[in-house]
Structure formats: structure tokens, C-alpha cells
mmCIF file of C-alpha atoms in Angstrom:
data_model
loop_
_atom_site.group_PDB
_atom_site.id
_atom_site.type_symbol
_atom_site.label_atom_id
_atom_site.label_comp_id
_atom_site.label_asym_id
_atom_site.label_seq_id
_atom_site.Cartn_x
_atom_site.Cartn_y
_atom_site.Cartn_z
ATOM 1 C CA MET Z 1 0.000 0.000 0.000
ATOM 2 C CA LEU Z 2 2.835 2.421 0.786
ATOM 3 C CA GLU Z 3 4.485 1.738 -2.558
ATOM 4 C CA ARG Z 4 1.254 2.089 -4.493
ATOM 5 C CA THR Z 5 0.422 5.457 -2.910
ATOM 6 C CA ARG Z 6 4.089 6.541 -2.942
ATOM 7 C CA ALA Z 7 3.849 7.419 0.750
ATOM 8 C CA LYS Z 8 7.133 8.037 2.540
ATOM 9 C CA VAL Z 9 7.697 7.021 6.147
ATOM 10 C CA VAL Z 10 9.373 9.867 8.021
ATOM 11 C CA GLU Z 11 9.425 8.271 11.466
ATOM 12 C CA GLU Z 12 8.741 4.736 12.587
ATOM 13 C CA ARG Z 13 8.353 3.539 16.163
ATOM 14 C CA SER Z 14 7.679 0.030 17.442
ATOM 15 C CA ALA Z 15 4.505 -0.234 19.522
ATOM 16 C CA LYS Z 16 6.067 -3.086 21.499
ATOM 17 C CA ALA Z 17 9.657 -1.917 21.906
ATOM 18 C CA ALA Z 18 8.859 1.776 22.478
ATOM 19 C CA PRO Z 19 5.134 2.148 23.261
ATOM 20 C CA MET Z 20 3.502 5.566 23.210
ATOM 21 C CA ASN Z 21 2.851 7.169 26.576
ATOM 22 C CA ASP Z 22 0.201 9.770 27.447
ATOM 23 C CA ALA Z 23 2.557 12.723 26.881
ATOM 24 C CA ASP Z 24 3.546 11.401 23.433
ATOM 25 C CA VAL Z 25 -0.087 11.000 22.396
ATOM 26 C CA LYS Z 26 -1.091 14.432 23.739
ATOM 27 C CA ALA Z 27 1.709 16.013 21.686
ATOM 28 C CA LEU Z 28 0.597 14.077 18.609
ATOM 29 C CA LEU Z 29 -3.026 15.151 19.097
ATOM 30 C CA ALA Z 30 -1.894 18.783 19.405
ATOM 31 C CA SER Z 31 -0.309 18.514 15.953
ATOM 32 C CA VAL Z 32 -3.470 17.358 14.116
ATOM 33 C CA ASP Z 33 -6.982 18.644 13.405
ATOM 34 C CA GLU Z 34 -8.753 15.361 12.705
ATOM 35 C CA VAL Z 35 -8.476 11.856 14.163
ATOM 36 C CA VAL Z 36 -9.796 8.652 12.619
ATOM 37 C CA VAL Z 37 -10.184 5.952 15.268
ATOM 38 C CA ALA Z 38 -10.344 2.470 13.761
ATOM 39 C CA LYS Z 39 -11.725 -0.496 15.651
ATOM 40 C CA GLY Z 40 -11.906 -3.567 13.446
ATOM 41 C CA ARG Z 41 -14.032 -2.876 10.380
ATOM 42 C CA LYS Z 42 -15.456 0.337 11.809
ATOM 43 C CA SER Z 43 -13.858 3.759 11.921
ATOM 44 C CA VAL Z 44 -15.013 7.038 13.422
ATOM 45 C CA THR Z 45 -13.711 10.481 12.447
ATOM 46 C CA LEU Z 46 -13.490 13.083 15.208
ATOM 47 C CA ALA Z 47 -12.029 16.525 15.699
ATOM 48 C CA ALA Z 48 -8.772 16.264 17.640
ATOM 49 C CA GLY Z 49 -10.294 18.226 20.530
ATOM 50 C CA GLU Z 50 -13.084 15.649 20.917
ATOM 51 C CA VAL Z 51 -10.735 12.694 21.363
ATOM 52 C CA THR Z 52 -9.945 11.290 24.802
ATOM 53 C CA LEU Z 53 -6.823 9.308 25.568
ATOM 54 C CA ASP Z 54 -8.952 6.373 26.737
ATOM 55 C CA GLY Z 55 -10.784 6.450 23.405
ATOM 56 C CA LEU Z 56 -7.501 5.679 21.644
ATOM 57 C CA LYS Z 57 -6.686 2.654 23.786
ATOM 58 C CA GLY Z 58 -7.410 -0.940 22.954
ATOM 59 C CA PRO Z 59 -8.758 -3.700 25.174
ATOM 60 C CA THR Z 60 -5.357 -4.341 26.775
ATOM 61 C CA GLY Z 61 -4.997 -0.727 27.890
ATOM 62 C CA GLY Z 62 -2.261 0.223 25.424
ATOM 63 C CA TYR Z 63 -2.708 2.670 22.572
ATOM 64 C CA ARG Z 64 -4.047 1.194 19.357
ATOM 65 C CA ALA Z 65 -1.510 0.638 16.613
ATOM 66 C CA PRO Z 66 -0.617 1.778 14.109
ATOM 67 C CA MET Z 67 -0.769 5.519 14.526
ATOM 68 C CA VAL Z 68 -0.298 7.121 11.137
ATOM 69 C CA ARG Z 69 -0.149 10.877 10.683
ATOM 70 C CA VAL Z 70 -0.515 12.424 7.258
ATOM 71 C CA GLY Z 71 -0.495 16.193 7.348
ATOM 72 C CA ARG Z 72 -3.060 17.319 9.932
ATOM 73 C CA LYS Z 73 -4.886 13.953 10.053
ATOM 74 C CA LEU Z 74 -4.164 11.009 12.336
ATOM 75 C CA LEU Z 75 -5.300 7.400 11.974
ATOM 76 C CA VAL Z 76 -5.264 5.363 15.186
ATOM 77 C CA GLY Z 77 -5.778 1.616 14.849
ATOM 78 C CA PHE Z 78 -5.891 -0.508 11.730
ATOM 79 C CA ASN Z 79 -8.579 -0.326 9.098
ATOM 80 C CA SER Z 80 -7.375 -0.927 5.548
ATOM 81 C CA GLU Z 81 -10.017 1.298 3.939
ATOM 82 C CA ALA Z 82 -9.324 4.199 6.312
ATOM 83 C CA LEU Z 83 -5.566 3.811 5.842
ATOM 84 C CA GLU Z 84 -5.863 3.773 2.072
ATOM 85 C CA ALA Z 85 -8.107 6.863 2.128
ATOM 86 C CA LEU Z 86 -5.659 8.679 4.394
ATOM 87 C CA LEU Z 87 -2.662 7.865 2.196
ATOM 88 C CA ALA Z 88 -4.536 8.771 -0.974
ATOM 89 C CA GLY Z 89 -5.100 12.248 0.395
#
């Protein structure tokens, strides 16, 4: 998908080796206007100010992965359709 959309990865971080903490996520939310939260086949788009930290966590209590930022939009969690739409612009 990255090759097809010609997306370039600027920064990569392992969710297991270096998990995001609350301060990291707050800083990321401050840098975007819109957040797409993906849970399985469903995704919800919210304004960054409407998102809670708990709303970005999965059932184990950690933040959903991947977190992909493109411009002023952030995708949290995996949904192939939402990811493709985000990368397509």
C-alpha cells in the first residue's frame, strides 16, 4: 500500500519496543486537526479536541496501533479502507 500510494515514512516507532505514553499522544493530538479511530471494520472520524486518551486505547490498555499521521490527520488503529483513504489524500 505504501508503494502504491508513494507514501514516505518519516518516522517509525515500534509499539512493542517503544510504546507511546500519554505525553507522546497528547503532543501528537496537538499537531493534528482530525483523528480517525479504527476499531476492526469500523472507523469514526473526530475533531482532535473531541478525542480522549482512553478512546484511543485498545482492550489491553495500550494505545491502538498503528498511529499514522498524514499532514493534519491522524489514523489510530488498523482499518485498511481508512488507511488507504488517508494515504490517498
